Short mmCIF file of C-alpha atoms in Angstrom, two decimals:
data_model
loop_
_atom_site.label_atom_id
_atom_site.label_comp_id
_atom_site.label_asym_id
_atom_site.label_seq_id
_atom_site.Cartn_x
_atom_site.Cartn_y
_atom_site.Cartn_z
CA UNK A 202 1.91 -22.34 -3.99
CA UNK A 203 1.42 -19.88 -1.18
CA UNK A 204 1.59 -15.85 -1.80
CA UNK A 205 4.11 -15.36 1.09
CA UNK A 206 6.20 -17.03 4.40
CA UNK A 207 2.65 -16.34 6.60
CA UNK A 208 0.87 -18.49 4.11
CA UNK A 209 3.33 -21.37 4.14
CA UNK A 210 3.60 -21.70 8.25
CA UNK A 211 -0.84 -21.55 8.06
CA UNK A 212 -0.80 -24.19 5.47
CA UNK A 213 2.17 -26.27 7.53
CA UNK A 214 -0.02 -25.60 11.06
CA UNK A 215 -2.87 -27.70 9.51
CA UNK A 216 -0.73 -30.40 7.05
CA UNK A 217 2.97 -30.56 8.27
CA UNK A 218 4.16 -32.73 5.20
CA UNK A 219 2.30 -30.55 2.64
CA UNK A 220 5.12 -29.51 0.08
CA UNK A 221 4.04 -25.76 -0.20
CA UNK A 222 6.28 -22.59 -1.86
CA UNK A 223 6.33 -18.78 -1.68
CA UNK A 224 6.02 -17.37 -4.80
CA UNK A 225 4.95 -13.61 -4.47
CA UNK A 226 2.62 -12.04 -6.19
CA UNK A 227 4.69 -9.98 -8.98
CA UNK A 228 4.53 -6.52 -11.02
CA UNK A 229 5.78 -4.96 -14.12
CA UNK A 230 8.04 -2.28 -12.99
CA UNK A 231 7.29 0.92 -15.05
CA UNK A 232 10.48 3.57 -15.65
CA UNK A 233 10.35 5.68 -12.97
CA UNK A 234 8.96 9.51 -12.99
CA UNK A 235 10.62 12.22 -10.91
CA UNK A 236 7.97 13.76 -8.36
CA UNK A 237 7.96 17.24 -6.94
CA UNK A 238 8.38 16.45 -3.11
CA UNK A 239 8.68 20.18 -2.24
CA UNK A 240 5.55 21.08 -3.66
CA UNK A 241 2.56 18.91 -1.43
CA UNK A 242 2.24 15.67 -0.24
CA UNK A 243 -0.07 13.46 -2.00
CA UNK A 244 -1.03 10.23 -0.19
CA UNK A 245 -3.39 7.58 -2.39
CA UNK A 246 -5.58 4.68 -1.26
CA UNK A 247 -7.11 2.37 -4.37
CA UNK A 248 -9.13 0.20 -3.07
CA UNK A 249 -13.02 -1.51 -2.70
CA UNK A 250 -14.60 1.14 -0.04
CA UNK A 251 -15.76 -1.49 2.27
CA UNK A 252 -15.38 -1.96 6.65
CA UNK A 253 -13.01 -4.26 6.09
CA UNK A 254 -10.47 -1.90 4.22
CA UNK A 255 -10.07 0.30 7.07
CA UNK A 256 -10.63 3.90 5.25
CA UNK A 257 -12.84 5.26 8.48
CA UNK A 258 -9.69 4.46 10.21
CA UNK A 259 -7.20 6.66 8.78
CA UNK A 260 -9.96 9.61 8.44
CA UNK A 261 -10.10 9.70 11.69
CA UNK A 262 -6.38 9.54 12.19
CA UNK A 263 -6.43 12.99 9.51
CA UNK A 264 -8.85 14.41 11.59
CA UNK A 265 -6.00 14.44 14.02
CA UNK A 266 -3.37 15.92 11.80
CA UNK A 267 -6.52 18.53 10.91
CA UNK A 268 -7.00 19.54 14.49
CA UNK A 269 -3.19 20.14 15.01
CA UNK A 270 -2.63 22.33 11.49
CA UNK A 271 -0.54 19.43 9.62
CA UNK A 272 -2.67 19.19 6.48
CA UNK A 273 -2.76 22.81 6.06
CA UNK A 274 0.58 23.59 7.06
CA UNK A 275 2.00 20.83 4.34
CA UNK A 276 -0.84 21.17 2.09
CA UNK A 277 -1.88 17.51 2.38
CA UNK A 278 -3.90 16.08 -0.03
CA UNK A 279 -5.95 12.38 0.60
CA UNK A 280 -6.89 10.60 -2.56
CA UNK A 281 -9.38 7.78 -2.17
CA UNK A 282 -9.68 5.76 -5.72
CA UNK A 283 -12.27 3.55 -5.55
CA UNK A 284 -15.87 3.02 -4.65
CA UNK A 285 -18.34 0.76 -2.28
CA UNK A 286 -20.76 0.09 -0.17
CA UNK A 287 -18.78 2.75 3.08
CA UNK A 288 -18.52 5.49 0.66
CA UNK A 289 -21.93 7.20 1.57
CA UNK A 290 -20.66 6.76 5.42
CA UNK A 291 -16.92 8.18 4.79
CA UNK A 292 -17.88 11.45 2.66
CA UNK A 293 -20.20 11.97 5.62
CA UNK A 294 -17.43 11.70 8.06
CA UNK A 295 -15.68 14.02 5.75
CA UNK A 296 -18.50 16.66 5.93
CA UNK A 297 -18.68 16.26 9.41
CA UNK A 298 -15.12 17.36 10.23
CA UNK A 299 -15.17 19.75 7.61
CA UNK A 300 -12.27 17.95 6.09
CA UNK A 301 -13.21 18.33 2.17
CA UNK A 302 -10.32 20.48 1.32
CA UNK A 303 -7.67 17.58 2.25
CA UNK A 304 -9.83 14.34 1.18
CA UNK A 305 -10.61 13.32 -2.67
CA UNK A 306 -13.01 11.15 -3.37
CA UNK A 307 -11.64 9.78 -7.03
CA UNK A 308 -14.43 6.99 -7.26
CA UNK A 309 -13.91 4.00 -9.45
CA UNK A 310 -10.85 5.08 -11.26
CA UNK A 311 -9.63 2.74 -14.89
CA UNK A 312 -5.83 2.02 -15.59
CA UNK A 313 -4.86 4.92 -17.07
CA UNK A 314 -5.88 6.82 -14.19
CA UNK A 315 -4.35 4.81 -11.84
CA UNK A 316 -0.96 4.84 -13.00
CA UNK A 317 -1.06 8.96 -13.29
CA UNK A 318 -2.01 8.84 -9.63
CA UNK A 319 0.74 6.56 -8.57
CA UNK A 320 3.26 9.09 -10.79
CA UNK A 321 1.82 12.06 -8.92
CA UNK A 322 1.28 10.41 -5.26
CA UNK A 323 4.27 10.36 -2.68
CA UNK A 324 2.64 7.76 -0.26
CA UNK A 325 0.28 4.92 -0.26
CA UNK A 326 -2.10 3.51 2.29
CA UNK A 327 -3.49 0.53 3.02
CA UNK A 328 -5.25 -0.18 6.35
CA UNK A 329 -7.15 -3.43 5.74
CA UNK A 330 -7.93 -6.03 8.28
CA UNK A 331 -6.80 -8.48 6.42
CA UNK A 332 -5.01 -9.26 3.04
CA UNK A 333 -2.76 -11.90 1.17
CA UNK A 334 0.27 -10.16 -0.79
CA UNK A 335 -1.81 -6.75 -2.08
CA UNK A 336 -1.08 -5.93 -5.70
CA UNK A 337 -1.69 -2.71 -5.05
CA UNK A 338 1.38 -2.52 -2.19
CA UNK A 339 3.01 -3.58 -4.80
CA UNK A 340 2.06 -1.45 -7.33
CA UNK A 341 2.50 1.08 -5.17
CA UNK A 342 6.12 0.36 -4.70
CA UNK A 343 7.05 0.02 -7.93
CA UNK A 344 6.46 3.35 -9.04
CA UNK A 345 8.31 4.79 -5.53
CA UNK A 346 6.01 5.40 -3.10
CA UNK A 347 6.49 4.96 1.27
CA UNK A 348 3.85 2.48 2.45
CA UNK A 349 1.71 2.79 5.55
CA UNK A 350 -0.06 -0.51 5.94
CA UNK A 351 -1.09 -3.21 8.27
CA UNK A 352 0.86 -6.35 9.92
CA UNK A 353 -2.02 -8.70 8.30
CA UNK A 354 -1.16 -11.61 5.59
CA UNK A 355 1.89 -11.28 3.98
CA UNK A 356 2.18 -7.58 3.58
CA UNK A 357 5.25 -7.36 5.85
CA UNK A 358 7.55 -9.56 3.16
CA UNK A 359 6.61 -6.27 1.22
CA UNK A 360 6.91 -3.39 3.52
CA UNK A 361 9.74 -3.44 5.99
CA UNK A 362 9.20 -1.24 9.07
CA UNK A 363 10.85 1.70 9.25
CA UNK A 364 13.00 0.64 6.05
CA UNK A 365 9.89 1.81 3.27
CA UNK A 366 7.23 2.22 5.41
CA UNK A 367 5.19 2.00 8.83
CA UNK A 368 3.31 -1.39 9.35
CA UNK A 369 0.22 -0.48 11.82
CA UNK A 370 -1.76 -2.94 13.96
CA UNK A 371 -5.26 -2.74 11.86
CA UNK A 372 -7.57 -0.40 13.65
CA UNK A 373 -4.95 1.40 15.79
CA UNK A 374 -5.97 5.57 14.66
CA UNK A 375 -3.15 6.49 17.13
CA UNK A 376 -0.42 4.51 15.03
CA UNK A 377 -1.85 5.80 11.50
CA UNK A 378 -1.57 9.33 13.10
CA UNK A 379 1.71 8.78 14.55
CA UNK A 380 2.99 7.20 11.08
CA UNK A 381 1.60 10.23 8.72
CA UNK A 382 2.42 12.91 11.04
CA UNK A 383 5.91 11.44 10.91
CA UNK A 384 6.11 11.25 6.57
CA UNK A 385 4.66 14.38 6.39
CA UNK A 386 6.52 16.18 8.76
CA UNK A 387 10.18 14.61 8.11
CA UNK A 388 10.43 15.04 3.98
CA UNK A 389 14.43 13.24 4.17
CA UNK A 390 12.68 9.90 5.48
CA UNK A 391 9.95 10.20 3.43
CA UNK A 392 12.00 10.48 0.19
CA UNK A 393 14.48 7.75 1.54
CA UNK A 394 11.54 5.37 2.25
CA UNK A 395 10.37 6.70 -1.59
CA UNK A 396 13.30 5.25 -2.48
CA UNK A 397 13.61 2.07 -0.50
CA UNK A 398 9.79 0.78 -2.08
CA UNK A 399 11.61 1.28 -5.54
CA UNK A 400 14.76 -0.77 -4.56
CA UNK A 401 12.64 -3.72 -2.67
CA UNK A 402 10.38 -3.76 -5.54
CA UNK A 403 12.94 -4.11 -8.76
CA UNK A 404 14.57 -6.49 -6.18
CA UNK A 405 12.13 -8.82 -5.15
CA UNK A 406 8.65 -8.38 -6.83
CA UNK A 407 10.02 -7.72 -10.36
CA UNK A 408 7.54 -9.75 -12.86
CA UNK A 409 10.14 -11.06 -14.63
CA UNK A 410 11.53 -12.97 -11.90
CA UNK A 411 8.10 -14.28 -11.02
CA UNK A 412 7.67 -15.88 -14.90
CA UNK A 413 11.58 -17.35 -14.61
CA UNK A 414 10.53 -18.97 -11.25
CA UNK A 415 7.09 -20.22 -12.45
CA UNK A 416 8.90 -22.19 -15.66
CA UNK A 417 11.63 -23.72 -13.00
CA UNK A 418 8.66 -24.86 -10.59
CA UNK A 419 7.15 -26.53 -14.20
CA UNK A 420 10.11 -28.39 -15.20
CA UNK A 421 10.82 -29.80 -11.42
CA UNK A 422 7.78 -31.04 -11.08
CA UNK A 423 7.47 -32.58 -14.99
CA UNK A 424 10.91 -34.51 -14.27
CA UNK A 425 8.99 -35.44 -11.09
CA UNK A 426 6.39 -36.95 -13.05
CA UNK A 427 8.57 -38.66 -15.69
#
């Protein structure tokens, strides 16, 4: 059992009669909470603060929007939930560029906490070098936010291009820029991409499809056994 298509063509490269299946990783889809998206924009990362996550990346990329008067012209807001071994490094960067009125370091944030910032965000990040099928994408989608994320693992059977979000080739500051700028500038696509997350996520990545799927995978391979 394979999180997504990406997995099952690795696992067929190395053993071509392996019998593998995509079953995505699932969420519970929570009712859905209207969002002011006239007042600010609101874009969340949750995540371990580590290289390998990408955060320096898309600072630097909103040091670019900062230098051209986007994040004070839209009153952008950056909220960084989590905590790690970079975060000494990336509140320095912050300091640096004098970019503390548009970046919030959250730290380590609990459940409760995390769902009221995925009520109050409008997008979500993720800029990792590599991933499987990130619960928090999904997460993310579920309660209606536009994705900005990477083309590594299996994210793209999440976020479609240009459908509920911009996948970036990791590292690329240019593309993050280009990607923000674009959300934050146009608010029709970013609500219709809003939208879109919801849709793919009650469509495909609906928990209680994942549970219905998991008991039909059982019983095939019980009578298989019998």
């Amino acid at each position: 059992i394979v999180l997504g298509e990406q997995w099952k063509k690795f696992i067929l490269d190395i053993s071509p009669d392996a019998n593998v299946i995509v079953l995505n990783n699932t969420v519970k889809i929570p009712e859905l909470v209207p969002r002011d998206v006239d007042k600010d924009i609101q874009i969340l990362f949750l995540g371990v603060l580590i290289e390998r996550k990408g955060v320096l990346d898309i600072l630097k990329s909103f040091k670019k929007l900062k230098d051209i008067g986007i994040l004070e012209k839209f009153n952008v807001k950056f909220n960084i939930g989590g905590s790690g071994i970079e975060e000494v490094k990336l509140k320095e960067f912050v300091e640096l560029n004098e970019m503390n009125d548009y970046i919030n370091f959250l730290g380590w944030i609990n459940e409760e906490e995390k769902k009221e910032m995925l009520k109050r965000n409008q997008l979500f990040i993720l800029p990792s070098y590599n991933e499987g099928l990130p619960i928090a994408i999904l997460e993310a989608m579920s309660y209606g936010l536009a994705i900005v994320s990477t083309d590594v693992g299996s994210i793209q059977e999440a976020v479609h291009d240009n459908i509920n979000g911009f996948i970036v080739t990791p590292g690329n500051i240019d593309g993050y820029f280009e990607a923000l700028k674009e959300l934050i500038i146009n608010k029709d696509l970013r609500v219709n991409m809003m939208n879109q997350s919801r849709k793919i996520a009650l469509e495909k990545f609906d928990e209680k499809n994942y549970f219905e799927r998991i008991k039909i995978l059982y019983e095939e391979i019980g009578k298989k056994n019998e």
